[in-house]
GROMACS .gro file of C-alpha atoms in nm:
model
  275
    1MET     CA    1   1.344   5.321   2.693
    2ALA     CA    2   0.989   5.331   2.560
    3SER     CA    3   1.116   5.255   2.210
    4ARG     CA    4   1.304   4.948   2.337
    5VAL     CA    5   0.990   4.823   2.512
    6LEU     CA    6   0.787   4.872   2.195
    7LEU     CA    7   1.054   4.690   1.994
    8ARG     CA    8   1.058   4.396   2.237
    9SER     CA    9   0.678   4.388   2.227
   10ALA     CA   10   0.677   4.388   1.848
   11LEU     CA   11   0.937   4.110   1.836
   12LEU     CA   12   0.737   3.907   2.088
   13ARG     CA   13   0.420   3.945   1.883
   14ARG     CA   14   0.612   3.843   1.569
   15ALA     CA   15   0.759   3.535   1.743
   16ARG     CA   16   0.416   3.436   1.871
   17SER     CA   17   0.270   3.483   1.523
   18GLN     CA   18   0.543   3.266   1.367
   19HIS     CA   19   0.497   2.999   1.635
   20SER     CA   20   0.122   3.003   1.576
   21ALA     CA   21   0.175   2.967   1.201
   22ARG     CA   22   0.413   2.674   1.255
   23SER     CA   23   0.163   2.513   1.493
   24LEU     CA   24  -0.116   2.552   1.240
   25ALA     CA   25   0.105   2.403   0.967
   26THR     CA   26   0.197   2.112   1.194
   27SER     CA   27  -0.168   2.055   1.283
   28ALA     CA   28  -0.269   2.067   0.918
   29SER     CA   29   0.006   1.817   0.833
   30ALA     CA   30  -0.105   1.584   1.113
   31ALA     CA   31  -0.466   1.611   0.999
   32GLN     CA   32  -0.365   1.539   0.641
   33PRO     CA   33  -0.167   1.213   0.647
   34ALA     CA   34   0.095   1.142   0.383
   35TYR     CA   35   0.089   0.810   0.199
   36VAL     CA   36   0.296   0.630  -0.061
   37VAL     CA   37   0.124   0.377  -0.287
   38PHE     CA   38   0.343   0.148  -0.495
   39GLY     CA   39   0.174  -0.001  -0.800
   40ALA     CA   40  -0.056   0.301  -0.810
   41ALA     CA   41  -0.147   0.253  -1.176
   42GLY     CA   42  -0.272  -0.105  -1.123
   43GLY     CA   43  -0.629  -0.205  -1.045
   44ILE     CA   44  -0.605  -0.218  -0.665
   45GLY     CA   45  -0.335   0.049  -0.633
   46SER     CA   46  -0.531   0.292  -0.849
   47GLU     CA   47  -0.846   0.247  -0.643
   48LEU     CA   48  -0.651   0.282  -0.318
   49THR     CA   49  -0.489   0.606  -0.438
   50ARG     CA   50  -0.831   0.746  -0.525
   51LEU     CA   51  -0.972   0.650  -0.184
   52LEU     CA   52  -0.683   0.801   0.011
   53SER     CA   53  -0.707   1.124  -0.187
   54ALA     CA   54  -1.084   1.142  -0.137
   55SER     CA   55  -1.036   1.106   0.239
   56GLY     CA   56  -0.805   1.409   0.245
   57GLY     CA   57  -0.471   1.233   0.233
   58ARG     CA   58  -0.164   1.342   0.043
   59VAL     CA   59  -0.046   1.059  -0.182
   60LEU     CA   60   0.272   0.989  -0.373
   61ALA     CA   61   0.147   0.753  -0.645
   62VAL     CA   62   0.437   0.537  -0.762
   63GLY     CA   63   0.449   0.332  -1.080
   64ARG     CA   64   0.707   0.237  -1.340
   65ASP     CA   65   0.500   0.331  -1.647
   66GLU     CA   66   0.460   0.706  -1.697
   67GLY     CA   67   0.178   0.659  -1.948
   68ARG     CA   68  -0.029   0.442  -1.713
   69LEU     CA   69   0.023   0.689  -1.428
   70ALA     CA   70  -0.095   0.974  -1.650
   71SER     CA   71  -0.413   0.788  -1.749
   72ALA     CA   72  -0.496   0.639  -1.406
   73SER     CA   73  -0.841   0.700  -1.260
   74TRP     CA   74  -0.696   0.929  -0.993
   75ALA     CA   75  -0.501   1.148  -1.236
   76GLY     CA   76  -0.552   1.512  -1.138
   77ALA     CA   77  -0.708   1.426  -0.801
   78PRO     CA   78  -0.628   1.672  -0.521
   79GLY     CA   79  -0.322   1.586  -0.315
   80VAL     CA   80  -0.194   1.315  -0.551
   81THR     CA   81   0.154   1.339  -0.701
   82PRO     CA   82   0.264   1.076  -0.956
   83LEU     CA   83   0.620   0.945  -0.947
   84VAL     CA   84   0.789   0.715  -1.198
   85ALA     CA   85   1.000   0.459  -1.009
   86ASP     CA   86   1.049   0.083  -1.025
   87ALA     CA   87   1.030  -0.083  -0.682
   88CYS     CA   88   1.138  -0.411  -0.839
   89ALA     CA   89   1.474  -0.260  -0.933
   90PRO     CA   90   1.760  -0.204  -0.685
   91GLY     CA   91   1.718   0.130  -0.509
   92GLY     CA   92   1.379   0.199  -0.665
   93ALA     CA   93   1.180   0.185  -0.342
   94ASP     CA   94   1.444   0.385  -0.154
   95ALA     CA   95   1.430   0.663  -0.413
   96ALA     CA   96   1.050   0.679  -0.397
   97ILE     CA   97   1.037   0.692  -0.017
   98ALA     CA   98   1.310   0.958  -0.014
   99ALA     CA   99   1.106   1.165  -0.258
  100ALA     CA  100   0.801   1.130  -0.033
  101VAL     CA  101   0.992   1.243   0.275
  102GLU     CA  102   1.131   1.539   0.083
  103GLN     CA  103   0.784   1.639  -0.036
  104PHE     CA  104   0.577   1.566   0.276
  105GLY     CA  105   0.830   1.591   0.555
  106ALA     CA  106   0.727   1.250   0.688
  107VAL     CA  107   0.536   0.945   0.568
  108SER     CA  108   0.252   0.801   0.776
  109GLY     CA  109   0.148   0.508   0.555
  110VAL     CA  110   0.289   0.294   0.275
  111ALA     CA  111   0.115   0.027   0.068
  112ASN     CA  112   0.277  -0.210  -0.179
  113CYS     CA  113   0.021  -0.310  -0.441
  114ILE     CA  114   0.274  -0.449  -0.690
  115GLY     CA  115   0.203  -0.804  -0.802
  116SER     CA  116   0.185  -1.053  -1.086
  117VAL     CA  117   0.007  -1.372  -1.185
  118LEU     CA  118   0.165  -1.690  -1.322
  119LEU     CA  119  -0.056  -1.994  -1.370
  120LYS     CA  120   0.184  -2.282  -1.434
  121ALA     CA  121   0.266  -2.608  -1.265
  122ALA     CA  122   0.611  -2.627  -1.106
  123HIS     CA  123   0.752  -2.860  -1.374
  124GLN     CA  124   0.644  -2.612  -1.644
  125THR     CA  125   0.792  -2.306  -1.472
  126SER     CA  126   1.135  -2.195  -1.588
  127ASP     CA  127   1.405  -2.056  -1.360
  128ALA     CA  128   1.363  -1.717  -1.528
  129GLU     CA  129   0.986  -1.717  -1.468
  130LEU     CA  130   1.032  -1.814  -1.104
  131ALA     CA  131   1.291  -1.541  -1.054
  132THR     CA  132   1.058  -1.282  -1.207
  133VAL     CA  133   0.763  -1.387  -0.989
  134LEU     CA  134   0.977  -1.379  -0.675
  135GLN     CA  135   1.131  -1.041  -0.757
  136THR     CA  136   0.800  -0.880  -0.856
  137ASN     CA  137   0.611  -0.996  -0.550
  138LEU     CA  138   0.859  -1.071  -0.270
  139GLY     CA  139   1.148  -0.852  -0.388
  140SER     CA  140   0.930  -0.543  -0.421
  141ALA     CA  141   0.765  -0.607  -0.083
  142PHE     CA  142   1.103  -0.644   0.090
  143GLY     CA  143   1.241  -0.331  -0.074
  144VAL     CA  144   0.934  -0.125   0.010
  145LEU     CA  145   0.934  -0.249   0.370
  146ARG     CA  146   1.305  -0.180   0.419
  147ALA     CA  147   1.286   0.172   0.278
  148SER     CA  148   0.968   0.253   0.470
  149VAL     CA  149   1.088   0.147   0.815
  150LYS     CA  150   1.401   0.357   0.773
  151ALA     CA  151   1.184   0.662   0.702
  152MET     CA  152   0.937   0.586   0.982
  153GLY     CA  153   1.195   0.508   1.248
  154LYS     CA  154   1.136   0.825   1.451
  155THR     CA  155   0.769   0.888   1.375
  156GLY     CA  156   0.604   0.546   1.342
  157GLY     CA  157   0.351   0.462   1.075
  158SER     CA  158   0.168   0.184   0.893
  159ILE     CA  159   0.287  -0.049   0.616
  160VAL     CA  160   0.054  -0.281   0.424
  161LEU     CA  161   0.178  -0.557   0.195
  162CYS     CA  162  -0.026  -0.773  -0.043
  163SER     CA  163  -0.017  -1.150  -0.010
  164SER     CA  164  -0.282  -1.376  -0.165
  165ALA     CA  165  -0.543  -1.633  -0.073
  166VAL     CA  166  -0.351  -1.887  -0.284
  167ALA     CA  167  -0.073  -1.882  -0.022
  168SER     CA  168  -0.301  -2.055   0.228
  169HIS     CA  169  -0.549  -2.234   0.001
  170GLY     CA  170  -0.402  -2.489  -0.236
  171LEU     CA  171  -0.499  -2.431  -0.598
  172PRO     CA  172  -0.353  -2.618  -0.897
  173ASN     CA  173  -0.089  -2.444  -1.110
  174HIS     CA  174  -0.017  -2.167  -0.859
  175GLU     CA  175   0.315  -2.295  -0.721
  176ALA     CA  176   0.536  -1.996  -0.803
  177ILE     CA  177   0.291  -1.726  -0.706
  178ALA     CA  178   0.184  -1.915  -0.392
  179ALA     CA  179   0.548  -1.943  -0.285
  180ALA     CA  180   0.610  -1.574  -0.342
  181LYS     CA  181   0.292  -1.456  -0.172
  182GLY     CA  182   0.341  -1.696   0.119
  183ALA     CA  183   0.682  -1.540   0.171
  184VAL     CA  184   0.526  -1.191   0.172
  185ALA     CA  185   0.290  -1.296   0.452
  186GLY     CA  186   0.582  -1.431   0.655
  187LEU     CA  187   0.781  -1.115   0.589
  188ALA     CA  188   0.500  -0.897   0.722
  189LEU     CA  189   0.457  -1.104   1.038
  190SER     CA  190   0.826  -1.096   1.127
  191ALA     CA  191   0.860  -0.726   1.048
  192ALA     CA  192   0.556  -0.647   1.264
  193ALA     CA  193   0.739  -0.800   1.560
  194THR     CA  194   1.069  -0.630   1.478
  195TYR     CA  195   0.938  -0.276   1.437
  196ALA     CA  196   0.649  -0.265   1.686
  197PRO     CA  197   0.870  -0.097   1.951
  198SER     CA  198   0.922   0.188   1.703
  199GLY     CA  199   0.549   0.238   1.659
  200ILE     CA  200   0.553   0.092   1.308
  201ARG     CA  201   0.262  -0.135   1.220
  202VAL     CA  202   0.299  -0.398   0.947
  203ASN     CA  203   0.000  -0.587   0.810
  204CYS     CA  204  -0.105  -0.786   0.504
  205VAL     CA  205  -0.413  -0.827   0.292
  206SER     CA  206  -0.471  -1.152   0.106
  207PRO     CA  207  -0.717  -1.113  -0.182
  208GLY     CA  208  -0.894  -1.392  -0.363
  209LEU     CA  209  -0.948  -1.356  -0.737
  210THR     CA  210  -1.003  -0.983  -0.793
  211ARG     CA  211  -1.123  -0.816  -1.110
  212THR     CA  212  -0.830  -0.603  -1.230
  213PRO     CA  213  -0.645  -0.556  -1.560
  214MET     CA  214  -0.384  -0.804  -1.432
  215THR     CA  215  -0.644  -1.083  -1.399
  216ALA     CA  216  -0.829  -1.003  -1.723
  217ARG     CA  217  -0.708  -1.327  -1.881
  218ILE     CA  218  -0.906  -1.519  -1.616
  219THR     CA  219  -1.205  -1.292  -1.566
  220GLY     CA  220  -1.239  -1.241  -1.940
  221SER     CA  221  -1.306  -1.613  -1.994
  222GLU     CA  222  -1.667  -1.706  -1.921
  223ALA     CA  223  -1.575  -2.062  -1.824
  224ALA     CA  224  -1.282  -1.958  -1.601
  225LEU     CA  225  -1.487  -1.685  -1.436
  226LYS     CA  226  -1.776  -1.921  -1.364
  227ALA     CA  227  -1.541  -2.178  -1.209
  228SER     CA  228  -1.375  -1.906  -0.998
  229VAL     CA  229  -1.707  -1.770  -0.873
  230GLU     CA  230  -1.809  -2.118  -0.760
  231MET     CA  231  -1.495  -2.147  -0.546
  232HIS     CA  232  -1.586  -1.836  -0.345
  233ALA     CA  233  -1.845  -1.884  -0.069
  234LEU     CA  234  -1.999  -1.543  -0.145
  235LYS     CA  235  -2.047  -1.653  -0.507
  236ARG     CA  236  -1.867  -1.364  -0.664
  237ILE     CA  237  -1.510  -1.258  -0.722
  238GLY     CA  238  -1.357  -0.952  -0.564
  239GLU     CA  239  -1.354  -0.600  -0.701
  240ALA     CA  240  -1.057  -0.367  -0.670
  241GLY     CA  241  -1.250  -0.151  -0.425
  242ASP     CA  242  -1.301  -0.445  -0.187
  243VAL     CA  243  -0.927  -0.484  -0.143
  244ALA     CA  244  -0.845  -0.112  -0.154
  245ARG     CA  245  -1.088  -0.038   0.131
  246ALA     CA  246  -0.924  -0.308   0.344
  247ILE     CA  247  -0.579  -0.159   0.282
  248ALA     CA  248  -0.706   0.192   0.360
  249PHE     CA  249  -0.852   0.059   0.687
  250LEU     CA  250  -0.517  -0.086   0.792
  251LEU     CA  251  -0.331   0.231   0.692
  252HIS     CA  252  -0.559   0.465   0.883
  253PRO     CA  253  -0.423   0.601   1.215
  254ASP     CA  254  -0.762   0.532   1.379
  255ASN     CA  255  -0.667   0.163   1.363
  256ALA     CA  256  -0.330   0.205   1.532
  257PHE     CA  257  -0.373  -0.101   1.757
  258ILE     CA  258  -0.370  -0.347   1.464
  259THR     CA  259  -0.042  -0.504   1.358
  260GLY     CA  260   0.091  -0.843   1.251
  261GLN     CA  261  -0.236  -0.938   1.082
  262ASN     CA  262  -0.307  -1.102   0.747
  263LEU     CA  263  -0.657  -0.992   0.647
  264ALA     CA  264  -0.823  -1.225   0.398
  265VAL     CA  265  -1.030  -1.026   0.148
  266ASP     CA  266  -1.135  -1.327  -0.052
  267GLY     CA  267  -1.507  -1.396  -0.024
  268GLY     CA  268  -1.432  -1.691   0.202
  269LEU     CA  269  -1.205  -1.864  -0.051
  270SER     CA  270  -0.930  -1.948   0.198
  271SER     CA  271  -1.151  -2.038   0.495
  272LEU     CA  272  -1.497  -2.156   0.387
  273LYS     CA  273  -1.625  -2.448   0.186
  274PRO     CA  274  -1.869  -2.313  -0.074
  275ARG     CA  275  -2.220  -2.459  -0.084
   0.00000   0.00000   0.00000
């Protein structure tokens, strides 16, 4: 009889110990949010990945170029795992989100930092160029959103897409990119309404001209850079960190009452007349 009591006591202690370990693991997971950053090797995506890692987050850093992922500024940072996947290709975003769920158990935040620049008037833009701009910007955003909401359906989370100031501020020779980025803003607003009951927040950031490798053709020209600076009320162009910090703010669970917003990170380009 005494041996059975001791056995039950030992089993109870073991069960309590296992429960405590699971609780600690769950608490650690909750305290260490899991993120997916698409376009993680680009200027803004790279800076965002670094910020999320520095704040203690676990990050799946997604890009389609293995070499650029390996040489990104966050390479080797704690909690960051690179993944080669193309969100512009069919199934690419789904595969990346599935990999994140398998690795982290759940995903609390997703950012799509994939984008492109095409400076051409409509009559100079070919069908192929338009299709590429739409797929790179709108197609990737739609795919990332669709895959993310499926994964977040039971847990909630935050999704941030990237639009652009040019979608709301008319600039010459931006027709294709303005159309694509305007569609991204509309996509985010509708999705925010659709998925709010599930606890999923969807927001946008809309940068002005930002200094990244993608915009080097503009920022590398002294005349073009000077003209761009003059269009911004703050008299400077954006840096990758300016936009990355805004995305990180919207992703953070502390800001869980913000959804359906399009945050302009543009030095006043879309709303102020420069002096």
